[in-house]
Amino acid sequence: MPYVLAAVQDMIFATRVREAARSAGVELRTAVTPAALGDALRGGAPALALFDLSDPRCPALDLLRALRADPACAAVPTVGFFSHVEEQVRLDALAAGCGEVLPRSRFVQELPAILQRASAP
């Protein structure tokens, strides 16, 4: 079964992502520390990785760089989301190798479709 990796610390938002993943029939694994990322990746590369780029409690860019540094995960599709007023966060995520960076409101709107793509064979 494909899984989605989520670096989302905010409890309310993590619940929203978890419910959307359940509705899409996708297993969700979370990782908000480098150690947790290593644990999550032991089962193989995810079908998709999601990063909350605005939460200062979650080192999303460090986790994104670590994911990209793993040869098995270099091509994993990634989606980051951020507060629309944090343009530098968007630019930093793109520079770190994030494939798609969306404002939080658009991410919420497109989350079901994003997860459906991850569950496609």
JSON list of N, CA, C and O in Angstrom, two decimals, residues 30-83:
[
{"chain": "A", "resi": 30, "resn": "THR", "atom": "N", "xyz": [3.77, 10.20, 9.78]},
{"chain": "A", "resi": 30, "resn": "THR", "atom": "CA", "xyz": [4.22, 11.55, 10.10]},
{"chain": "A", "resi": 30, "resn": "THR", "atom": "C", "xyz": [5.67, 11.52, 10.56]},
{"chain": "A", "resi": 30, "resn": "THR", "atom": "O", "xyz": [6.14, 10.54, 11.14]},
{"chain": "A", "resi": 31, "resn": "ALA", "atom": "N", "xyz": [6.35, 12.61, 10.31]},
{"chain": "A", "resi": 31, "resn": "ALA", "atom": "CA", "xyz": [7.73, 12.78, 10.74]},
{"chain": "A", "resi": 31, "resn": "ALA", "atom": "C", "xyz": [7.99, 14.26, 10.93]},
{"chain": "A", "resi": 31, "resn": "ALA", "atom": "O", "xyz": [7.88, 15.02, 9.97]},
{"chain": "A", "resi": 32, "resn": "VAL", "atom": "N", "xyz": [8.29, 14.66, 12.15]},
{"chain": "A", "resi": 32, "resn": "VAL", "atom": "CA", "xyz": [8.58, 16.07, 12.41]},
{"chain": "A", "resi": 32, "resn": "VAL", "atom": "C", "xyz": [9.98, 16.25, 13.00]},
{"chain": "A", "resi": 32, "resn": "VAL", "atom": "O", "xyz": [10.33, 17.35, 13.40]},
{"chain": "A", "resi": 33, "resn": "THR", "atom": "N", "xyz": [10.76, 15.17, 13.02]},
{"chain": "A", "resi": 33, "resn": "THR", "atom": "CA", "xyz": [12.15, 15.23, 13.45]},
{"chain": "A", "resi": 33, "resn": "THR", "atom": "C", "xyz": [12.97, 14.40, 12.47]},
{"chain": "A", "resi": 33, "resn": "THR", "atom": "O", "xyz": [12.43, 13.50, 11.82]},
{"chain": "A", "resi": 34, "resn": "PRO", "atom": "N", "xyz": [14.26, 14.66, 12.39]},
{"chain": "A", "resi": 34, "resn": "PRO", "atom": "CA", "xyz": [15.10, 13.82, 11.52]},
{"chain": "A", "resi": 34, "resn": "PRO", "atom": "C", "xyz": [15.06, 12.34, 11.90]},
{"chain": "A", "resi": 34, "resn": "PRO", "atom": "O", "xyz": [15.03, 11.48, 11.02]},
{"chain": "A", "resi": 35, "resn": "ALA", "atom": "N", "xyz": [15.02, 12.05, 13.19]},
{"chain": "A", "resi": 35, "resn": "ALA", "atom": "CA", "xyz": [14.95, 10.63, 13.62]},
{"chain": "A", "resi": 35, "resn": "ALA", "atom": "C", "xyz": [13.65, 9.99, 13.16]},
{"chain": "A", "resi": 35, "resn": "ALA", "atom": "O", "xyz": [13.64, 8.86, 12.67]},
{"chain": "A", "resi": 36, "resn": "ALA", "atom": "N", "xyz": [12.55, 10.72, 13.30]},
{"chain": "A", "resi": 36, "resn": "ALA", "atom": "CA", "xyz": [11.25, 10.18, 12.86]},
{"chain": "A", "resi": 36, "resn": "ALA", "atom": "C", "xyz": [11.22, 10.01, 11.35]},
{"chain": "A", "resi": 36, "resn": "ALA", "atom": "O", "xyz": [10.61, 9.06, 10.85]},
{"chain": "A", "resi": 37, "resn": "LEU", "atom": "N", "xyz": [11.89, 10.90, 10.63]},
{"chain": "A", "resi": 37, "resn": "LEU", "atom": "CA", "xyz": [11.96, 10.76, 9.18]},
{"chain": "A", "resi": 37, "resn": "LEU", "atom": "C", "xyz": [12.69, 9.47, 8.82]},
{"chain": "A", "resi": 37, "resn": "LEU", "atom": "O", "xyz": [12.23, 8.70, 7.98]},
{"chain": "A", "resi": 38, "resn": "GLY", "atom": "N", "xyz": [13.81, 9.22, 9.47]},
{"chain": "A", "resi": 38, "resn": "GLY", "atom": "CA", "xyz": [14.55, 7.99, 9.22]},
{"chain": "A", "resi": 38, "resn": "GLY", "atom": "C", "xyz": [13.72, 6.75, 9.50]},
{"chain": "A", "resi": 38, "resn": "GLY", "atom": "O", "xyz": [13.72, 5.79, 8.72]},
{"chain": "A", "resi": 39, "resn": "ASP", "atom": "N", "xyz": [12.96, 6.79, 10.59]},
{"chain": "A", "resi": 39, "resn": "ASP", "atom": "CA", "xyz": [12.08, 5.66, 10.93]},
{"chain": "A", "resi": 39, "resn": "ASP", "atom": "C", "xyz": [11.02, 5.45, 9.85]},
{"chain": "A", "resi": 39, "resn": "ASP", "atom": "O", "xyz": [10.75, 4.33, 9.44]},
{"chain": "A", "resi": 40, "resn": "ALA", "atom": "N", "xyz": [10.42, 6.54, 9.41]},
{"chain": "A", "resi": 40, "resn": "ALA", "atom": "CA", "xyz": [9.34, 6.45, 8.41]},
{"chain": "A", "resi": 40, "resn": "ALA", "atom": "C", "xyz": [9.86, 5.90, 7.09]},
{"chain": "A", "resi": 40, "resn": "ALA", "atom": "O", "xyz": [9.17, 5.13, 6.41]},
{"chain": "A", "resi": 41, "resn": "LEU", "atom": "N", "xyz": [11.10, 6.25, 6.73]},
{"chain": "A", "resi": 41, "resn": "LEU", "atom": "CA", "xyz": [11.65, 5.84, 5.44]},
{"chain": "A", "resi": 41, "resn": "LEU", "atom": "C", "xyz": [12.18, 4.41, 5.43]},
{"chain": "A", "resi": 41, "resn": "LEU", "atom": "O", "xyz": [12.46, 3.86, 4.38]},
{"chain": "A", "resi": 42, "resn": "ARG", "atom": "N", "xyz": [12.29, 3.79, 6.60]},
{"chain": "A", "resi": 42, "resn": "ARG", "atom": "CA", "xyz": [12.78, 2.41, 6.65]},
{"chain": "A", "resi": 42, "resn": "ARG", "atom": "C", "xyz": [11.88, 1.46, 5.87]},
{"chain": "A", "resi": 42, "resn": "ARG", "atom": "O", "xyz": [12.33, 0.44, 5.39]},
{"chain": "A", "resi": 43, "resn": "GLY", "atom": "N", "xyz": [10.62, 1.80, 5.73]},
{"chain": "A", "resi": 43, "resn": "GLY", "atom": "CA", "xyz": [9.69, 0.96, 4.99]},
{"chain": "A", "resi": 43, "resn": "GLY", "atom": "C", "xyz": [9.69, 1.23, 3.50]},
{"chain": "A", "resi": 43, "resn": "GLY", "atom": "O", "xyz": [8.84, 0.73, 2.78]},
{"chain": "A", "resi": 44, "resn": "GLY", "atom": "N", "xyz": [10.61, 2.03, 3.02]},
{"chain": "A", "resi": 44, "resn": "GLY", "atom": "CA", "xyz": [10.65, 2.38, 1.61]},
{"chain": "A", "resi": 44, "resn": "GLY", "atom": "C", "xyz": [10.25, 3.82, 1.39]},
{"chain": "A", "resi": 44, "resn": "GLY", "atom": "O", "xyz": [9.80, 4.51, 2.29]},
{"chain": "A", "resi": 45, "resn": "ALA", "atom": "N", "xyz": [10.40, 4.26, 0.17]},
{"chain": "A", "resi": 45, "resn": "ALA", "atom": "CA", "xyz": [10.10, 5.65, -0.18]},
{"chain": "A", "resi": 45, "resn": "ALA", "atom": "C", "xyz": [8.59, 5.88, -0.18]},
{"chain": "A", "resi": 45, "resn": "ALA", "atom": "O", "xyz": [7.81, 5.01, -0.59]},
{"chain": "A", "resi": 46, "resn": "PRO", "atom": "N", "xyz": [8.15, 7.05, 0.24]},
{"chain": "A", "resi": 46, "resn": "PRO", "atom": "CA", "xyz": [6.73, 7.37, 0.18]},
{"chain": "A", "resi": 46, "resn": "PRO", "atom": "C", "xyz": [6.28, 7.67, -1.25]},
{"chain": "A", "resi": 46, "resn": "PRO", "atom": "O", "xyz": [7.11, 7.97, -2.12]},
{"chain": "A", "resi": 47, "resn": "ALA", "atom": "N", "xyz": [4.99, 7.60, -1.48]},
{"chain": "A", "resi": 47, "resn": "ALA", "atom": "CA", "xyz": [4.43, 7.98, -2.78]},
{"chain": "A", "resi": 47, "resn": "ALA", "atom": "C", "xyz": [4.39, 9.51, -2.91]},
{"chain": "A", "resi": 47, "resn": "ALA", "atom": "O", "xyz": [4.36, 10.04, -4.02]},
{"chain": "A", "resi": 48, "resn": "LEU", "atom": "N", "xyz": [4.40, 10.19, -1.76]},
{"chain": "A", "resi": 48, "resn": "LEU", "atom": "CA", "xyz": [4.27, 11.64, -1.71]},
{"chain": "A", "resi": 48, "resn": "LEU", "atom": "C", "xyz": [4.75, 12.10, -0.34]},
{"chain": "A", "resi": 48, "resn": "LEU", "atom": "O", "xyz": [4.57, 11.39, 0.65]},
{"chain": "A", "resi": 49, "resn": "ALA", "atom": "N", "xyz": [5.33, 13.29, -0.27]},
{"chain": "A", "resi": 49, "resn": "ALA", "atom": "CA", "xyz": [5.71, 13.89, 1.00]},
{"chain": "A", "resi": 49, "resn": "ALA", "atom": "C", "xyz": [5.11, 15.29, 1.09]},
{"chain": "A", "resi": 49, "resn": "ALA", "atom": "O", "xyz": [5.20, 16.07, 0.14]},
{"chain": "A", "resi": 50, "resn": "LEU", "atom": "N", "xyz": [4.51, 15.59, 2.22]},
{"chain": "A", "resi": 50, "resn": "LEU", "atom": "CA", "xyz": [3.87, 16.88, 2.48]},
{"chain": "A", "resi": 50, "resn": "LEU", "atom": "C", "xyz": [4.64, 17.61, 3.58]},
{"chain": "A", "resi": 50, "resn": "LEU", "atom": "O", "xyz": [5.01, 16.99, 4.59]},
{"chain": "A", "resi": 51, "resn": "PHE", "atom": "N", "xyz": [4.83, 18.91, 3.42]},
{"chain": "A", "resi": 51, "resn": "PHE", "atom": "CA", "xyz": [5.61, 19.68, 4.39]},
{"chain": "A", "resi": 51, "resn": "PHE", "atom": "C", "xyz": [4.88, 20.97, 4.77]},
{"chain": "A", "resi": 51, "resn": "PHE", "atom": "O", "xyz": [4.54, 21.76, 3.90]},
{"chain": "A", "resi": 52, "resn": "ASP", "atom": "N", "xyz": [4.69, 21.16, 6.07]},
{"chain": "A", "resi": 52, "resn": "ASP", "atom": "CA", "xyz": [4.15, 22.42, 6.59]},
{"chain": "A", "resi": 52, "resn": "ASP", "atom": "C", "xyz": [5.34, 23.35, 6.74]},
{"chain": "A", "resi": 52, "resn": "ASP", "atom": "O", "xyz": [6.14, 23.23, 7.67]},
{"chain": "A", "resi": 53, "resn": "LEU", "atom": "N", "xyz": [5.48, 24.28, 5.84]},
{"chain": "A", "resi": 53, "resn": "LEU", "atom": "CA", "xyz": [6.63, 25.16, 5.79]},
{"chain": "A", "resi": 53, "resn": "LEU", "atom": "C", "xyz": [6.53, 26.35, 6.73]},
{"chain": "A", "resi": 53, "resn": "LEU", "atom": "O", "xyz": [7.52, 27.06, 6.92]},
{"chain": "A", "resi": 54, "resn": "SER", "atom": "N", "xyz": [5.38, 26.58, 7.33]},
{"chain": "A", "resi": 54, "resn": "SER", "atom": "CA", "xyz": [5.17, 27.76, 8.16]},
{"chain": "A", "resi": 54, "resn": "SER", "atom": "C", "xyz": [5.27, 27.50, 9.66]},
{"chain": "A", "resi": 54, "resn": "SER", "atom": "O", "xyz": [5.33, 28.45, 10.43]},
{"chain": "A", "resi": 55, "resn": "ASP", "atom": "N", "xyz": [5.27, 26.26, 10.08]},
{"chain": "A", "resi": 55, "resn": "ASP", "atom": "CA", "xyz": [5.28, 25.95, 11.50]},
{"chain": "A", "resi": 55, "resn": "ASP", "atom": "C", "xyz": [6.71, 25.95, 12.03]},
{"chain": "A", "resi": 55, "resn": "ASP", "atom": "O", "xyz": [7.50, 25.09, 11.66]},
{"chain": "A", "resi": 56, "resn": "PRO", "atom": "N", "xyz": [7.06, 26.90, 12.89]},
{"chain": "A", "resi": 56, "resn": "PRO", "atom": "CA", "xyz": [8.43, 26.97, 13.38]},
{"chain": "A", "resi": 56, "resn": "PRO", "atom": "C", "xyz": [8.83, 25.77, 14.25]},
{"chain": "A", "resi": 56, "resn": "PRO", "atom": "O", "xyz": [10.01, 25.52, 14.46]},
{"chain": "A", "resi": 57, "resn": "ARG", "atom": "N", "xyz": [7.86, 24.99, 14.73]},
{"chain": "A", "resi": 57, "resn": "ARG", "atom": "CA", "xyz": [8.17, 23.81, 15.55]},
{"chain": "A", "resi": 57, "resn": "ARG", "atom": "C", "xyz": [8.60, 22.63, 14.70]},
{"chain": "A", "resi": 57, "resn": "ARG", "atom": "O", "xyz": [9.13, 21.65, 15.20]},
{"chain": "A", "resi": 58, "resn": "CYS", "atom": "N", "xyz": [8.35, 22.69, 13.40]},
{"chain": "A", "resi": 58, "resn": "CYS", "atom": "CA", "xyz": [8.67, 21.59, 12.49]},
{"chain": "A", "resi": 58, "resn": "CYS", "atom": "C", "xyz": [9.78, 22.05, 11.54]},
{"chain": "A", "resi": 58, "resn": "CYS", "atom": "O", "xyz": [9.58, 22.98, 10.76]},
{"chain": "A", "resi": 59, "resn": "PRO", "atom": "N", "xyz": [10.94, 21.40, 11.57]},
{"chain": "A", "resi": 59, "resn": "PRO", "atom": "CA", "xyz": [12.04, 21.80, 10.68]},
{"chain": "A", "resi": 59, "resn": "PRO", "atom": "C", "xyz": [11.82, 21.30, 9.25]},
{"chain": "A", "resi": 59, "resn": "PRO", "atom": "O", "xyz": [12.57, 20.46, 8.74]},
{"chain": "A", "resi": 60, "resn": "ALA", "atom": "N", "xyz": [10.79, 21.79, 8.62]},
{"chain": "A", "resi": 60, "resn": "ALA", "atom": "CA", "xyz": [10.36, 21.26, 7.31]},
{"chain": "A", "resi": 60, "resn": "ALA", "atom": "C", "xyz": [11.46, 21.31, 6.26]},
{"chain": "A", "resi": 60, "resn": "ALA", "atom": "O", "xyz": [11.64, 20.35, 5.51]},
{"chain": "A", "resi": 61, "resn": "LEU", "atom": "N", "xyz": [12.19, 22.40, 6.19]},
{"chain": "A", "resi": 61, "resn": "LEU", "atom": "CA", "xyz": [13.23, 22.49, 5.16]},
{"chain": "A", "resi": 61, "resn": "LEU", "atom": "C", "xyz": [14.35, 21.50, 5.42]},
{"chain": "A", "resi": 61, "resn": "LEU", "atom": "O", "xyz": [14.88, 20.90, 4.48]},
{"chain": "A", "resi": 62, "resn": "ASP", "atom": "N", "xyz": [14.71, 21.29, 6.67]},
{"chain": "A", "resi": 62, "resn": "ASP", "atom": "CA", "xyz": [15.73, 20.29, 7.00]},
{"chain": "A", "resi": 62, "resn": "ASP", "atom": "C", "xyz": [15.24, 18.89, 6.62]},
{"chain": "A", "resi": 62, "resn": "ASP", "atom": "O", "xyz": [16.00, 18.08, 6.09]},
{"chain": "A", "resi": 63, "resn": "LEU", "atom": "N", "xyz": [13.98, 18.61, 6.90]},
{"chain": "A", "resi": 63, "resn": "LEU", "atom": "CA", "xyz": [13.41, 17.31, 6.56]},
{"chain": "A", "resi": 63, "resn": "LEU", "atom": "C", "xyz": [13.33, 17.13, 5.05]},
{"chain": "A", "resi": 63, "resn": "LEU", "atom": "O", "xyz": [13.61, 16.05, 4.52]},
{"chain": "A", "resi": 64, "resn": "LEU", "atom": "N", "xyz": [12.97, 18.17, 4.35]},
{"chain": "A", "resi": 64, "resn": "LEU", "atom": "CA", "xyz": [12.92, 18.13, 2.88]},
{"chain": "A", "resi": 64, "resn": "LEU", "atom": "C", "xyz": [14.31, 17.85, 2.31]},
{"chain": "A", "resi": 64, "resn": "LEU", "atom": "O", "xyz": [14.46, 17.00, 1.42]},
{"chain": "A", "resi": 65, "resn": "ARG", "atom": "N", "xyz": [15.31, 18.55, 2.83]},
{"chain": "A", "resi": 65, "resn": "ARG", "atom": "CA", "xyz": [16.68, 18.32, 2.34]},
{"chain": "A", "resi": 65, "resn": "ARG", "atom": "C", "xyz": [17.14, 16.89, 2.64]},
{"chain": "A", "resi": 65, "resn": "ARG", "atom": "O", "xyz": [17.79, 16.25, 1.80]},
{"chain": "A", "resi": 66, "resn": "ALA", "atom": "N", "xyz": [16.80, 16.38, 3.82]},
{"chain": "A", "resi": 66, "resn": "ALA", "atom": "CA", "xyz": [17.17, 15.01, 4.18]},
{"chain": "A", "resi": 66, "resn": "ALA", "atom": "C", "xyz": [16.47, 14.01, 3.26]},
{"chain": "A", "resi": 66, "resn": "ALA", "atom": "O", "xyz": [17.07, 13.02, 2.83]},
{"chain": "A", "resi": 67, "resn": "LEU", "atom": "N", "xyz": [15.22, 14.26, 2.95]},
{"chain": "A", "resi": 67, "resn": "LEU", "atom": "CA", "xyz": [14.49, 13.38, 2.03]},
{"chain": "A", "resi": 67, "resn": "LEU", "atom": "C", "xyz": [15.17, 13.38, 0.66]},
{"chain": "A", "resi": 67, "resn": "LEU", "atom": "O", "xyz": [15.40, 12.32, 0.07]},
{"chain": "A", "resi": 68, "resn": "ARG", "atom": "N", "xyz": [15.48, 14.54, 0.15]},
{"chain": "A", "resi": 68, "resn": "ARG", "atom": "CA", "xyz": [16.12, 14.66, -1.15]},
{"chain": "A", "resi": 68, "resn": "ARG", "atom": "C", "xyz": [17.52, 14.03, -1.17]},
{"chain": "A", "resi": 68, "resn": "ARG", "atom": "O", "xyz": [17.98, 13.57, -2.20]},
{"chain": "A", "resi": 69, "resn": "ALA", "atom": "N", "xyz": [18.19, 14.01, -0.02]},
{"chain": "A", "resi": 69, "resn": "ALA", "atom": "CA", "xyz": [19.54, 13.44, 0.06]},
{"chain": "A", "resi": 69, "resn": "ALA", "atom": "C", "xyz": [19.52, 11.92, 0.03]},
{"chain": "A", "resi": 69, "resn": "ALA", "atom": "O", "xyz": [20.53, 11.30, -0.29]},
{"chain": "A", "resi": 70, "resn": "ASP", "atom": "N", "xyz": [18.38, 11.31, 0.34]},
{"chain": "A", "resi": 70, "resn": "ASP", "atom": "CA", "xyz": [18.26, 9.86, 0.31]},
{"chain": "A", "resi": 70, "resn": "ASP", "atom": "C", "xyz": [18.06, 9.43, -1.14]},
{"chain": "A", "resi": 70, "resn": "ASP", "atom": "O", "xyz": [17.08, 9.81, -1.78]},
{"chain": "A", "resi": 71, "resn": "PRO", "atom": "N", "xyz": [18.98, 8.64, -1.70]},
{"chain": "A", "resi": 71, "resn": "PRO", "atom": "CA", "xyz": [18.87, 8.27, -3.12]},
{"chain": "A", "resi": 71, "resn": "PRO", "atom": "C", "xyz": [17.54, 7.61, -3.47]},
{"chain": "A", "resi": 71, "resn": "PRO", "atom": "O", "xyz": [17.03, 7.82, -4.58]},
{"chain": "A", "resi": 72, "resn": "ALA", "atom": "N", "xyz": [16.96, 6.87, -2.56]},
{"chain": "A", "resi": 72, "resn": "ALA", "atom": "CA", "xyz": [15.69, 6.21, -2.84]},
{"chain": "A", "resi": 72, "resn": "ALA", "atom": "C", "xyz": [14.53, 7.19, -2.87]},
{"chain": "A", "resi": 72, "resn": "ALA", "atom": "O", "xyz": [13.45, 6.88, -3.37]},
{"chain": "A", "resi": 73, "resn": "CYS", "atom": "N", "xyz": [14.74, 8.39, -2.34]},
{"chain": "A", "resi": 73, "resn": "CYS", "atom": "CA", "xyz": [13.65, 9.36, -2.23]},
{"chain": "A", "resi": 73, "resn": "CYS", "atom": "C", "xyz": [13.87, 10.61, -3.08]},
{"chain": "A", "resi": 73, "resn": "CYS", "atom": "O", "xyz": [13.07, 11.55, -3.02]},
{"chain": "A", "resi": 74, "resn": "ALA", "atom": "N", "xyz": [14.92, 10.64, -3.85]},
{"chain": "A", "resi": 74, "resn": "ALA", "atom": "CA", "xyz": [15.25, 11.84, -4.62]},
{"chain": "A", "resi": 74, "resn": "ALA", "atom": "C", "xyz": [14.15, 12.26, -5.58]},
{"chain": "A", "resi": 74, "resn": "ALA", "atom": "O", "xyz": [13.97, 13.44, -5.85]},
{"chain": "A", "resi": 75, "resn": "ALA", "atom": "N", "xyz": [13.38, 11.30, -6.08]},
{"chain": "A", "resi": 75, "resn": "ALA", "atom": "CA", "xyz": [12.33, 11.62, -7.05]},
{"chain": "A", "resi": 75, "resn": "ALA", "atom": "C", "xyz": [10.93, 11.61, -6.45]},
{"chain": "A", "resi": 75, "resn": "ALA", "atom": "O", "xyz": [9.95, 11.74, -7.18]},
{"chain": "A", "resi": 76, "resn": "VAL", "atom": "N", "xyz": [10.81, 11.50, -5.14]},
{"chain": "A", "resi": 76, "resn": "VAL", "atom": "CA", "xyz": [9.49, 11.48, -4.50]},
{"chain": "A", "resi": 76, "resn": "VAL", "atom": "C", "xyz": [8.81, 12.84, -4.73]},
{"chain": "A", "resi": 76, "resn": "VAL", "atom": "O", "xyz": [9.42, 13.89, -4.48]},
{"chain": "A", "resi": 77, "resn": "PRO", "atom": "N", "xyz": [7.57, 12.84, -5.20]},
{"chain": "A", "resi": 77, "resn": "PRO", "atom": "CA", "xyz": [6.84, 14.11, -5.33]},
{"chain": "A", "resi": 77, "resn": "PRO", "atom": "C", "xyz": [6.67, 14.76, -3.96]},
{"chain": "A", "resi": 77, "resn": "PRO", "atom": "O", "xyz": [6.39, 14.08, -2.97]},
{"chain": "A", "resi": 78, "resn": "THR", "atom": "N", "xyz": [6.86, 16.07, -3.91]},
{"chain": "A", "resi": 78, "resn": "THR", "atom": "CA", "xyz": [6.74, 16.81, -2.66]},
{"chain": "A", "resi": 78, "resn": "THR", "atom": "C", "xyz": [5.83, 18.01, -2.83]},
{"chain": "A", "resi": 78, "resn": "THR", "atom": "O", "xyz": [5.84, 18.66, -3.88]},
{"chain": "A", "resi": 79, "resn": "VAL", "atom": "N", "xyz": [5.05, 18.27, -1.79]},
{"chain": "A", "resi": 79, "resn": "VAL", "atom": "CA", "xyz": [4.18, 19.44, -1.76]},
{"chain": "A", "resi": 79, "resn": "VAL", "atom": "C", "xyz": [4.38, 20.13, -0.42]},
{"chain": "A", "resi": 79, "resn": "VAL", "atom": "O", "xyz": [4.24, 19.50, 0.63]},
{"chain": "A", "resi": 80, "resn": "GLY", "atom": "N", "xyz": [4.73, 21.39, -0.48]},
{"chain": "A", "resi": 80, "resn": "GLY", "atom": "CA", "xyz": [4.85, 22.20, 0.72]},
{"chain": "A", "resi": 80, "resn": "GLY", "atom": "C", "xyz": [3.73, 23.22, 0.75]},
{"chain": "A", "resi": 80, "resn": "GLY", "atom": "O", "xyz": [3.23, 23.63, -0.29]},
{"chain": "A", "resi": 81, "resn": "PHE", "atom": "N", "xyz": [3.35, 23.61, 1.96]},
{"chain": "A", "resi": 81, "resn": "PHE", "atom": "CA", "xyz": [2.33, 24.64, 2.07]},
{"chain": "A", "resi": 81, "resn": "PHE", "atom": "C", "xyz": [2.78, 25.67, 3.09]},
{"chain": "A", "resi": 81, "resn": "PHE", "atom": "O", "xyz": [3.51, 25.36, 4.02]},
{"chain": "A", "resi": 82, "resn": "PHE", "atom": "N", "xyz": [2.35, 26.91, 2.88]},
{"chain": "A", "resi": 82, "resn": "PHE", "atom": "CA", "xyz": [2.86, 28.03, 3.67]},
{"chain": "A", "resi": 82, "resn": "PHE", "atom": "C", "xyz": [1.80, 29.12, 3.77]},
{"chain": "A", "resi": 82, "resn": "PHE", "atom": "O", "xyz": [0.82, 29.12, 3.02]},
{"chain": "A", "resi": 83, "resn": "SER", "atom": "N", "xyz": [2.03, 30.05, 4.67]},
{"chain": "A", "resi": 83, "resn": "SER", "atom": "CA", "xyz": [1.17, 31.22, 4.77]},
{"chain": "A", "resi": 83, "resn": "SER", "atom": "C", "xyz": [1.47, 32.12, 3.57]},
{"chain": "A", "resi": 83, "resn": "SER", "atom": "O", "xyz": [2.64, 32.39, 3.27]}
]
